[in-house]
Amino acid sequence: MSNKEMGAQTGEVRQAGARNINPVVWSALSLAVILLFNLIFTRGFFSITIKEGHLFGSLIDILKRASPTLLIALGMTLVIATKGIDISVGSVAAIAGSVAALVVRGGDITYLQETIHATVPLFPVFAFALLAAALCGLFNGFLVSFIGIQPIVATLILMITGRGVAVLLTGGYVLNFDHARFEFVGTGYLLGLPFPLILAVGVFVIVFGLTKLTPLGLLIQATGGNTTASRYSGVNTRVVQMLVYLISGLCSGIAGIIITSDVRSADANYMGLWLELNAILAVVIGGTAMTGGRFKLFGTIFGALIIQSLITTILTRGVQVQFTLIVKSLVVIFVILIQSERTREFFAKSRRKITSTG
Amino acid sequence: MSDLPIERQKRGAFTARLGALRKHVPILSPALVFILIFCIGGLLFKNFFSARVILNLFTDNAFLGVAAVGMTFAIISGGIDLSVGAVVSTSAMIVAVLNRAGAPPIVAIPTALAFGAGLGFLMGCVIHFFKAHPFIVTLSGMFFARGFGYVLSWQSVPIGHKFYSVMSQIGIPFGGYLKLTMPACIFIAVALIGYVIQRATKYGRNVYAIGGNEQSAFLMGLPVGKTRILIHTISGFLAALGGIVLTFYMLAGFGNAAYGLELEAIASVVIGGTLLTGGVGSVLGTLVGVLILGVIQTLISFQGAINVYWTKIFIGLMLFIFILLQKAFMLSAGQRNK
């Protein structure tokens, strides 16, 4: 009897051990599987050539295209870690992109339908676009922290209104422009690498540093783990919440600037559409739980890369575009099921059975 | 000093009456706002104040309304269903494609309904058995349904069968050429059935109990899993029904149709007084919420400008105001309990 109990206890210890497999490992493995698939089936997937001093190849392409999603997902990781969610990121990106395009055009709102060859200095372009994004983030944060609205509804307001505001700003036109220096942000190369990637990595380093070198990371985890308890133990949860939504807004703003610069136009109706969903998926696939608390910034990188390499793989395999969404949904469901507590419990139980019989 | 108890009694009676009124505030306030906006429209525009505008509100927003009723169940239970817009569009596409292949409506429509209910059932199972977050599961469901719609046809598929155009024509006559059209009848019927289920059945009460506190509901012995799976099945079924209503006036299936409908549905549920934290709300409130969104759109179209972005900004503002109202209401209720 006592032996059996002992066995059950050690089993539980093992179960806990099995549960402690870092979810980041799972997402890294998923990414590895997708890349392995390409290594075997897609010819030339891993070849990287140097043309005019820039690196070219499918892998570089994936890194470049994943950058906007990655940027937004970084902010989203912090928001989700505080038990929140920010579904306004696509609209915020659209607002920031529209503002950037307007400033690049010199603020001239007449003849919006014409392409303008502009040479405006870059500083006001970034300043105004990021200011707009920051205001959006602060608005979200204010609603969540001070008024106490559930995050999904609070950000739903800006998601619906924001796109309306962006279309209002651009007068409903697709704003086209020519501006060699501004286009560098989305299409340029630095040290042989695409500039959006360098921006994304830079933001990652800043966010990672903020959460590891300052108490911010701990405060975010505390707020997400139990908001009330954190408040009673002296954490200013409101400021923490304001801050994560501000960071999320800024990240979306940078992503919006990159997208606008990349396509040399701002289309307020379609810019950043579906971005919020991709970003949330990237965060969840990366191992950060929707229930808040612990967060995995490295996992988020893997999540964003998984989504983009999946899309690139589907397209390079010659699968029709229509199937992209279906394949994406199936992979996402698969990853969710693998990461779910029940599955891990199941594995742990079967392992316990093996050890107890053996 | 001696008259204090009497005063207290009086005050007690007064607050009790106030409390009885307060119980209905979440539904009464959207109804008042609807009447207010409608009156503003009547003052601004000549032909606004008419039975035709009211009847059209029901007809034009029927597919949103039907889907929003399903969403109400999901939200009251503390969950959410992001797949409704995609299911609306894809079930319309299924009807269109089957119709093109020569299938009669009696085959096409049940197939589409089965698709919606089946997808909802699967999502409910994943949420319950794997303890996955409803937000993420229904998000993947949305990707899947949209993707399936695109796979069926990348282009718009017209529906030529007479049944669908007849369905959009017939209705309950209201004197003259006014009538309550078929889509409007379906919308109202679904809302009424939903209301009866919520108020008069054990299942309806279980939904509220789970939304109030899932843990306690489970400990009380309520069938949490079964209820949750059924909620998503109902929501999927109603979204598919919304898609069929959509075919009555679009007379086509289109992969991008009903884009963003899930957000409008959530907005109308919230404006209708249902709390997103679960446990509180009503299908009737959602009906009023849908009508408020509709009357804003009508007002803007009467203005002459077909500016979709103004509609969006107004809907967002409406949502903002109502959430603030809800918050204030809950705060005062909380203080009363203290």
XYZ file of C-alpha atoms in Angstrom:
696
model
C 0.000 0.000 0.000
C 2.645 2.480 1.039
C 4.803 1.243 -1.796
C 1.991 1.957 -4.198
C 1.636 5.405 -2.751
C 5.319 5.978 -3.119
C 5.044 4.858 -6.717
C 2.207 7.272 -7.342
C 4.231 10.050 -5.803
C 7.290 9.435 -7.878
C 4.977 9.167 -10.849
C 3.639 12.571 -10.043
C 7.120 13.937 -9.768
C 7.884 12.489 -13.191
C 4.627 13.884 -14.519
C 5.630 17.308 -13.300
C 8.977 16.775 -14.982
C 7.254 15.913 -18.258
C 5.091 18.972 -17.914
C 8.120 21.152 -17.531
C 9.315 20.598 -21.087
C 9.797 24.121 -22.316
C 7.102 24.952 -24.890
C 9.741 26.921 -26.784
C 11.363 23.564 -27.527
C 8.120 22.395 -29.119
C 7.906 25.459 -31.354
C 11.583 25.197 -32.301
C 10.962 21.542 -33.210
C 7.925 22.500 -35.321
C 10.028 25.044 -37.190
C 12.747 22.437 -37.672
C 10.186 19.992 -39.121
C 9.006 22.566 -41.669
C 12.594 23.389 -42.643
C 13.482 19.675 -42.835
C 10.516 19.132 -45.136
C 11.893 21.846 -47.409
C 15.430 20.464 -47.202
C 14.165 17.166 -48.620
C 11.451 18.270 -51.026
C 12.195 21.839 -52.175
C 15.255 22.207 -54.341
C 17.420 25.216 -53.645
C 15.469 26.203 -50.544
C 18.609 26.587 -48.465
C 20.785 28.183 -51.123
C 21.835 31.714 -50.299
C 23.541 33.743 -52.992
C 25.133 37.156 -52.883
C 23.927 39.622 -55.474
C 25.185 43.204 -55.456
C 26.418 42.744 -51.925
C 23.003 41.568 -50.614
C 22.057 38.118 -49.475
C 19.321 36.447 -51.523
C 17.434 33.200 -51.014
C 14.251 31.658 -49.652
C 15.496 31.770 -46.059
C 16.378 35.465 -46.289
C 13.003 36.079 -47.892
C 11.233 34.351 -44.991
C 13.181 36.423 -42.473
C 12.309 39.624 -44.295
C 8.620 38.865 -44.710
C 8.243 37.652 -41.134
C 9.575 40.968 -39.767
C 6.270 42.926 -39.497
C 4.496 39.959 -37.888
C 7.451 39.432 -35.560
C 7.484 43.096 -34.513
C 3.786 43.081 -33.689
C 4.031 39.682 -32.011
C 6.772 40.994 -29.677
C 4.454 43.685 -28.326
C 1.607 41.187 -28.276
C 3.684 38.773 -26.161
C 4.000 41.351 -23.388
C 0.289 42.214 -23.621
C -0.756 38.554 -23.469
C 1.642 38.036 -20.557
C -0.416 40.558 -18.553
C -3.481 38.411 -19.296
C -4.545 40.900 -21.972
C -4.861 40.882 -25.726
C -4.502 43.598 -28.349
C -6.625 43.013 -31.442
C -6.239 46.594 -32.656
C -2.666 46.109 -33.924
C -3.679 45.784 -37.597
C -5.663 49.029 -37.450
C -2.861 50.790 -35.555
C -0.413 49.669 -38.263
C -2.833 51.072 -40.858
C -3.045 54.409 -39.008
C 0.749 54.662 -38.617
C 1.293 53.699 -42.275
C -1.275 56.240 -43.456
C 0.229 58.992 -41.318
C 3.708 58.127 -42.622
C 2.476 58.252 -46.218
C 0.734 61.583 -45.611
C 3.858 63.140 -44.098
C 6.050 61.722 -46.889
C 3.728 63.475 -49.310
C 4.459 66.683 -47.407
C 1.061 66.750 -45.729
C -0.485 67.730 -49.045
C -3.994 66.281 -48.910
C -5.085 67.605 -52.309
C -4.740 65.292 -55.314
C -4.436 62.287 -53.058
C -4.934 59.952 -55.984
C -1.687 61.041 -57.694
C 1.772 59.643 -57.080
C 4.084 62.206 -55.535
C 7.879 62.336 -55.874
C 8.892 63.510 -52.459
C 12.112 64.433 -50.696
C 10.780 65.241 -47.226
C 13.253 64.744 -44.341
C 12.726 61.398 -42.648
C 12.593 62.477 -39.008
C 9.051 63.985 -39.049
C 7.791 60.946 -40.976
C 8.828 58.565 -38.208
C 7.985 61.015 -35.443
C 4.398 61.596 -36.525
C 3.704 57.952 -37.408
C 5.100 56.684 -34.116
C 3.319 59.435 -32.199
C 0.010 58.322 -33.710
C 0.782 54.690 -32.855
C 1.814 55.615 -29.312
C -1.428 57.530 -28.784
C -3.387 54.472 -29.951
C -1.440 52.279 -27.525
C -2.013 54.690 -24.645
C -5.733 54.807 -25.454
C -5.918 50.997 -25.262
C -3.888 50.966 -22.071
C -6.060 53.641 -20.487
C -9.258 51.710 -21.240
C -7.823 48.485 -19.847
C -5.988 49.757 -16.786
C -7.905 52.781 -15.535
C -11.434 52.078 -16.739
C -11.102 48.334 -16.303
C -12.621 47.176 -19.584
C -11.779 43.624 -20.676
C -8.807 43.854 -23.067
C -10.534 42.153 -25.996
C -13.416 44.659 -25.982
C -11.221 47.647 -25.199
C -9.014 46.941 -28.202
C -12.010 45.923 -30.336
C -13.098 49.573 -30.142
C -9.864 50.790 -31.693
C -9.811 47.885 -34.145
C -13.146 48.981 -35.623
C -12.718 52.750 -35.212
C -9.019 52.790 -36.118
C -9.484 51.490 -39.628
C -12.225 54.063 -40.132
C -9.846 56.793 -38.953
C -7.093 55.511 -41.267
C -9.442 55.567 -44.265
C -10.594 59.036 -43.209
C -6.959 60.239 -43.103
C -6.213 58.983 -46.598
C -9.539 60.173 -47.982
C -10.238 56.621 -49.114
C -7.438 56.732 -51.710
C -4.422 54.507 -52.041
C -1.595 56.957 -51.364
C 1.325 56.382 -53.740
C 4.699 58.056 -53.406
C 8.320 57.962 -54.531
C 10.832 58.647 -51.812
C 14.158 56.862 -52.202
C 15.351 57.293 -48.598
C 12.017 56.316 -47.024
C 11.768 53.234 -49.227
C 15.028 52.031 -47.707
C 13.136 51.192 -44.491
C 11.114 48.466 -46.156
C 13.247 47.402 -49.102
C 16.827 48.355 -48.242
C 19.743 46.194 -47.137
C 22.234 46.842 -44.368
C 25.344 44.657 -44.017
C 23.820 42.371 -46.664
C 20.683 41.784 -44.593
C 17.189 43.171 -45.271
C 16.628 46.326 -43.223
C 13.170 45.280 -41.820
C 14.879 42.234 -40.287
C 17.513 44.423 -38.641
C 14.756 46.680 -37.285
C 12.867 43.676 -35.903
C 16.001 42.243 -34.291
C 16.805 45.662 -32.838
C 13.352 45.938 -31.277
C 13.665 42.381 -29.988
C 16.970 43.211 -28.291
C 15.430 46.313 -26.685
C 12.319 44.457 -25.467
C 14.366 41.487 -24.294
C 16.745 43.809 -22.459
C 13.867 45.702 -20.852
C 12.304 42.522 -19.538
C 15.536 40.864 -18.391
C 17.692 43.726 -17.162
C 14.950 45.787 -15.531
C 12.226 44.623 -13.132
C 9.673 45.166 -15.929
C 9.665 41.487 -16.924
C 8.943 40.391 -13.379
C 6.243 43.032 -12.946
C 4.562 41.935 -16.190
C 4.581 38.300 -15.061
C 3.180 39.274 -11.670
C 0.404 41.357 -13.220
C -0.555 38.541 -15.577
C -0.298 35.836 -12.941
C -2.671 37.520 -10.528
C -3.538 41.187 -11.020
C -5.294 41.666 -7.682
C -2.584 39.953 -5.650
C 0.108 41.979 -7.424
C -1.716 45.210 -6.686
C -2.005 44.311 -3.007
C 1.693 43.506 -2.878
C 2.572 46.934 -4.151
C 2.911 46.471 -7.911
C 1.480 49.412 -9.803
C -0.402 47.133 -12.197
C -2.038 50.062 -13.981
C 1.261 51.544 -15.064
C 2.475 48.096 -16.130
C -0.647 47.610 -18.265
C -0.357 51.102 -19.780
C 3.253 50.354 -20.629
C 2.656 47.015 -22.398
C -0.144 48.475 -24.539
C 2.112 51.444 -25.339
C 4.894 49.063 -26.408
C 2.392 47.052 -28.465
C 1.182 50.248 -30.159
C 4.738 51.346 -30.961
C 5.628 47.906 -32.377
C 2.518 48.021 -34.587
C 3.500 51.521 -35.672
C 6.974 50.393 -36.766
C 5.389 47.446 -38.615
C 2.985 49.841 -40.358
C 5.902 52.073 -41.452
C 7.758 49.025 -42.834
C 4.719 47.816 -44.777
C 4.020 51.272 -46.228
C 7.640 51.740 -47.213
C 7.826 48.239 -48.711
C 4.905 48.682 -51.120
C 5.522 52.437 -51.633
C 1.892 53.206 -50.901
C -0.622 53.267 -48.074
C -3.919 51.451 -48.576
C -5.822 52.083 -45.363
C -8.493 49.511 -46.186
C -6.181 46.541 -46.551
C -2.978 47.458 -44.741
C -2.349 45.172 -41.794
C -5.479 43.112 -42.372
C -5.224 39.726 -40.562
C -2.026 40.938 -38.886
C -3.519 40.751 -35.402
C -4.495 37.137 -35.952
C -1.072 36.153 -37.262
C 0.587 37.933 -34.365
C -1.604 36.226 -31.740
C -0.958 32.868 -33.401
C 2.783 33.548 -33.392
C 2.676 34.273 -29.666
C 0.598 31.205 -28.810
C 2.574 28.852 -31.057
C 5.679 30.270 -29.417
C 4.531 28.912 -26.070
C 3.142 31.966 -24.259
C -0.162 30.940 -22.691
C -3.275 33.056 -23.289
C -3.912 32.843 -19.547
C -1.082 35.263 -18.816
C 1.934 35.055 -16.552
C 5.063 33.596 -18.052
C 6.062 34.736 -21.506
C 8.547 33.439 -24.056
C 10.039 36.122 -26.301
C 12.302 33.608 -28.068
C 9.280 31.374 -28.604
C 7.509 34.283 -30.281
C 10.401 34.545 -32.774
C 9.945 30.864 -33.602
C 6.173 31.352 -33.844
C 6.484 34.211 -36.343
C 9.057 32.253 -38.360
C 6.836 29.134 -38.353
C 3.907 31.088 -39.769
C 5.983 32.768 -42.480
C 7.932 29.649 -43.490
C 4.626 27.795 -43.664
C 3.220 30.393 -46.063
C 6.430 30.482 -48.131
C 6.557 26.670 -48.224
C 2.970 26.415 -49.409
C 3.611 28.985 -52.143
C 6.927 27.505 -53.321
C 5.377 24.019 -53.380
C 3.050 25.361 -56.054
C -0.008 24.721 -53.886
C -2.826 27.000 -54.923
C -3.185 30.140 -52.816
C -6.662 29.018 -51.764
C -5.220 26.217 -49.644
C -2.921 28.499 -47.630
C -5.531 29.290 -45.004
C -6.649 25.669 -44.609
C -3.119 24.369 -44.189
C -2.367 27.192 -41.765
C -5.434 26.429 -39.649
C -4.618 22.706 -39.538
C -1.017 23.317 -38.488
C -2.110 25.787 -35.833
C -4.670 23.354 -34.409
C -2.021 20.637 -34.401
C 0.444 22.816 -32.490
C -2.262 23.879 -30.013
C -3.253 20.264 -29.385
C 0.357 19.229 -28.848
C 0.931 22.064 -26.389
C -2.331 21.575 -24.498
C -2.098 20.469 -20.894
C -4.277 17.432 -21.550
C -1.920 16.043 -24.169
C 1.067 16.510 -21.901
C -0.817 14.862 -19.047
C -1.643 11.981 -21.387
C 2.002 11.527 -22.349
C 3.044 11.779 -18.735
C 0.454 9.142 -17.740
C 1.519 6.710 -20.434
C 5.134 7.175 -19.379
C 4.135 6.512 -15.782
C 2.348 3.334 -16.836
C 5.458 2.143 -18.633
C 7.684 2.856 -15.641
C 5.282 1.287 -13.141
C 4.859 -1.912 -15.158
C 8.573 -2.097 -16.013
C -33.994 58.599 16.761
C -37.064 56.427 16.981
C -38.224 57.225 13.472
C -34.966 56.017 11.989
C -36.187 52.445 11.338
C -39.243 53.734 9.480
C -37.106 55.963 7.342
C -34.854 53.050 6.708
C -37.837 50.946 5.755
C -38.973 53.609 3.341
C -35.534 53.854 1.900
C -35.401 50.082 1.675
C -38.632 49.971 -0.284
C -37.421 52.722 -2.567
C -34.073 51.087 -3.270
C -35.849 47.775 -3.818
C -38.031 49.369 -6.460
C -34.959 51.042 -7.919
C -33.196 47.696 -7.828
C -36.021 46.037 -9.747
C -35.680 48.752 -12.366
C -31.913 48.439 -12.351
C -32.174 44.769 -13.152
C -33.490 45.765 -16.539
C -31.059 48.626 -17.163
C -28.761 46.564 -19.416
C -31.676 45.932 -21.797
C -33.565 49.167 -21.239
C -30.639 51.465 -21.960
C -29.911 50.101 -25.469
C -33.645 50.228 -26.228
C -33.697 53.904 -25.180
C -30.619 54.642 -27.283
C -32.238 52.953 -30.279
C -35.365 55.119 -29.906
C -33.192 58.212 -29.438
C -31.132 57.597 -32.602
C -34.301 56.778 -34.500
C -35.910 60.059 -33.382
C -32.767 62.013 -34.347
C -33.047 60.416 -37.790
C -36.715 61.374 -37.935
C -35.897 64.998 -37.110
C -33.060 65.189 -39.631
C -34.643 63.441 -42.594
C -38.133 63.609 -43.994
C -38.825 60.000 -44.863
C -36.878 58.449 -41.997
C -39.770 58.157 -39.574
C -41.593 55.354 -41.356
C -42.627 51.744 -40.968
C -40.622 50.923 -44.072
C -37.346 52.001 -42.476
C -38.099 49.862 -39.411
C -39.029 46.809 -41.492
C -35.892 47.270 -43.593
C -33.797 47.343 -40.432
C -34.923 43.793 -39.723
C -34.483 42.640 -43.323
C -31.072 44.206 -43.982
C -29.489 42.992 -40.763
C -31.086 39.545 -40.614
C -27.887 37.569 -41.320
C -25.914 39.597 -38.780
C -28.733 39.151 -36.262
C -28.998 35.388 -36.679
C -25.232 35.004 -36.244
C -25.245 37.411 -33.276
C -27.808 35.248 -31.431
C -25.351 32.334 -31.581
C -22.567 34.675 -30.446
C -24.711 35.718 -27.464
C -24.798 32.126 -26.213
C -21.023 31.808 -26.614
C -20.334 35.083 -24.792
C -22.792 34.451 -21.928
C -20.991 31.164 -21.295
C -17.765 33.131 -20.904
C -16.394 32.063 -24.292
C -16.313 33.625 -27.729
C -16.794 32.483 -31.329
C -14.609 34.270 -33.861
C -15.550 31.911 -36.698
C -19.082 33.197 -37.347
C -18.228 35.592 -40.201
C -16.266 32.915 -42.045
C -18.995 30.303 -41.491
C -21.654 32.725 -42.801
C -19.641 33.305 -45.967
C -18.666 29.660 -46.479
C -22.139 28.212 -45.950
C -23.447 30.680 -48.557
C -20.642 29.427 -50.803
C -21.593 25.785 -50.155
C -25.191 26.528 -51.173
C -23.983 28.340 -54.297
C -21.583 25.596 -55.370
C -24.099 22.795 -54.731
C -26.701 24.782 -56.630
C -24.283 25.137 -59.560
C -23.778 21.362 -59.463
C -27.534 20.909 -59.828
C -28.500 20.088 -56.249
C -31.966 21.298 -55.207
C -32.302 23.618 -52.174
C -33.595 20.725 -50.046
C -30.126 19.149 -50.368
C -27.980 22.287 -50.484
C -29.391 24.042 -47.429
C -29.154 21.111 -44.969
C -25.603 20.446 -46.183
C -24.586 24.020 -45.403
C -26.296 23.859 -41.986
C -24.549 20.564 -41.257
C -21.199 22.150 -42.166
C -21.735 24.995 -39.701
C -23.006 22.773 -36.895
C -20.270 20.201 -37.528
C -17.467 22.765 -37.441
C -18.946 24.267 -34.264
C -19.178 20.802 -32.696
C -15.514 20.083 -33.499
C -14.381 23.423 -32.079
C -16.440 22.814 -28.942
C -14.818 19.392 -28.528
C -11.300 20.816 -28.898
C -12.089 23.575 -26.388
C -13.546 21.148 -23.867
C -11.389 18.046 -24.178
C -8.058 19.795 -24.702
C -8.794 22.732 -22.417
C -7.752 25.056 -25.246
C -8.613 28.749 -25.227
C -11.859 29.462 -27.194
C -10.290 32.568 -28.723
C -7.485 30.616 -30.405
C -9.577 27.568 -31.339
C -12.333 29.595 -33.015
C -9.648 31.710 -34.669
C -8.266 28.590 -36.355
C -11.857 27.589 -37.122
C -12.247 30.948 -38.848
C -9.100 30.374 -40.943
C -10.322 26.904 -41.812
C -13.817 28.028 -42.832
C -12.502 30.967 -44.917
C -9.930 28.706 -46.538
C -12.587 26.102 -47.326
C -14.719 28.811 -48.932
C -11.799 29.929 -51.124
C -11.100 26.320 -52.091
C -14.729 25.838 -53.175
C -14.437 28.814 -55.468
C -12.043 31.705 -55.765
C -14.612 33.700 -57.685
C -18.144 34.708 -56.878
C -20.675 31.971 -57.748
C -24.150 33.200 -58.790
C -27.261 31.345 -57.597
C -29.847 31.122 -60.350
C -32.372 28.825 -58.669
C -35.844 30.326 -58.345
C -36.277 29.191 -54.735
C -33.734 31.700 -53.383
C -35.107 34.714 -55.236
C -38.656 33.732 -54.225
C -37.545 33.487 -50.589
C -36.329 37.077 -50.716
C -39.652 38.227 -52.161
C -42.233 36.555 -49.939
C -43.114 37.752 -46.463
C -45.882 38.644 -44.047
C -47.855 41.519 -45.650
C -48.173 44.657 -43.512
C -50.722 46.571 -45.590
C -49.895 48.265 -48.869
C -46.593 47.125 -50.303
C -45.041 46.859 -46.829
C -44.101 43.413 -45.597
C -41.953 41.614 -43.095
C -39.677 39.705 -45.456
C -38.563 36.091 -45.034
C -35.045 36.984 -43.775
C -36.614 39.309 -41.185
C -39.041 36.570 -40.086
C -36.163 34.115 -39.666
C -34.207 36.686 -37.632
C -37.124 37.400 -35.290
C -37.991 33.709 -34.949
C -34.400 32.800 -34.082
C -34.214 35.592 -31.505
C -37.507 34.487 -29.892
C -36.494 30.822 -29.790
C -33.146 31.847 -28.337
C -34.908 33.896 -25.682
C -37.195 31.020 -24.722
C -34.218 28.647 -24.489
C -32.410 31.114 -22.225
C -35.345 31.799 -19.917
C -37.323 28.592 -19.803
C -34.989 25.630 -20.225
C -32.498 23.868 -18.013
C -29.941 24.173 -20.799
C -30.318 27.946 -20.884
C -29.712 28.174 -17.143
C -26.640 25.953 -17.463
C -25.188 28.399 -19.990
C -25.568 31.253 -17.486
C -24.146 29.123 -14.681
C -21.027 28.219 -16.661
C -20.517 31.859 -17.609
C -20.935 32.931 -13.991
C -18.360 30.516 -12.671
C -17.323 27.398 -14.547
C -15.686 25.830 -11.498
C -18.794 26.132 -9.326
C -21.018 24.973 -12.177
C -18.863 21.854 -12.461
C -18.872 21.250 -8.722
C -22.662 21.629 -8.676
C -22.780 18.700 -11.074
C -23.844 20.605 -14.181
C -22.829 19.015 -17.484
C -20.190 21.654 -18.312
C -18.618 19.821 -21.245
C -21.873 18.884 -22.935
C -23.222 22.410 -22.528
C -20.082 24.026 -23.921
C -19.915 21.721 -26.939
C -23.601 22.366 -27.643
C -23.066 26.141 -27.356
C -20.497 26.044 -30.140
C -22.641 23.681 -32.191
C -25.564 26.111 -31.899
C -23.349 29.075 -32.729
C -21.990 27.287 -35.825
C -25.485 26.207 -36.884
C -26.865 29.743 -36.532
C -23.907 31.215 -38.432
C -24.639 28.760 -41.265
C -28.310 29.775 -41.120
C -27.150 33.379 -41.383
C -25.219 32.380 -44.500
C -28.361 30.891 -46.027
C -30.274 34.088 -45.240
C -27.423 35.930 -46.963
C -27.945 33.911 -50.161
C -31.564 35.136 -50.238
C -30.492 38.666 -50.962
C -27.024 38.270 -52.427
C -28.145 35.448 -54.745
C -24.500 34.429 -54.884
C -21.721 32.834 -52.868
C -18.589 34.940 -52.412
C -15.428 33.981 -50.508
C -14.877 37.431 -48.996
C -18.513 37.966 -48.010
C -19.335 38.926 -44.417
C -15.759 39.998 -43.770
C -15.443 41.244 -40.201
C -18.972 40.105 -39.357
C -17.740 38.445 -36.163
C -16.688 41.845 -34.833
C -20.009 43.435 -35.683
C -21.702 40.501 -33.973
C -19.555 40.941 -30.848
C -20.266 44.687 -30.938
C -24.026 44.169 -31.126
C -23.927 41.587 -28.328
C -21.998 43.996 -26.089
C -24.156 46.992 -26.996
C -27.156 44.780 -26.194
C -26.040 44.565 -22.581
C -24.320 41.170 -22.445
C -21.196 41.236 -20.294
C -18.098 39.844 -21.967
C -17.063 38.322 -18.669
C -20.004 35.943 -19.054
C -22.971 35.086 -16.891
C -25.109 38.129 -17.707
C -27.005 39.010 -20.862
C -29.931 38.286 -23.074
C -30.750 37.478 -26.690
C -33.376 40.239 -26.704
C -30.652 42.742 -25.834
C -28.638 41.455 -28.785
C -31.652 41.999 -31.046
C -31.747 45.645 -29.958
C -27.953 45.861 -30.373
C -28.243 44.656 -33.979
C -31.002 47.209 -34.621
C -28.797 50.005 -33.202
C -25.953 49.093 -35.575
C -28.524 48.947 -38.388
C -30.103 52.307 -37.614
C -26.663 53.970 -37.534
C -25.961 52.556 -40.979
C -29.356 53.710 -42.265
C -28.760 57.176 -40.842
C -25.417 57.414 -42.619
C -26.855 56.175 -45.900
C -29.676 58.750 -45.594
C -26.930 61.366 -45.246
C -26.102 60.484 -48.841
C -22.462 59.664 -48.230
C -21.762 55.974 -48.653
C -18.788 56.311 -46.368
C -18.105 52.961 -44.813
C -15.483 54.518 -42.559
C -17.960 56.822 -40.870
C -20.067 53.771 -40.101
C -17.040 52.118 -38.561
C -16.169 55.152 -36.482
C -19.749 55.459 -35.220
C -20.011 51.771 -34.365
C -16.729 52.047 -32.467
C -17.958 55.123 -30.588
C -21.232 53.382 -29.762
C -19.326 50.409 -28.410
C -17.154 52.745 -26.328
C -20.116 54.596 -24.817
C -21.982 51.412 -23.993
C -19.023 49.794 -22.321
C -18.554 52.895 -20.190
C -22.258 52.751 -19.276
C -21.962 49.074 -18.370
C -18.929 49.843 -16.253
C -20.691 52.662 -14.422
C -23.730 50.449 -13.899
C -21.642 47.639 -12.474
C -19.751 50.033 -10.202
C -22.979 51.407 -8.734
C -24.337 47.877 -8.326
C -21.150 46.887 -6.512
C -21.423 49.842 -4.125
C -25.057 48.988 -3.432
C -24.075 45.479 -2.422
C -21.549 46.836 0.018
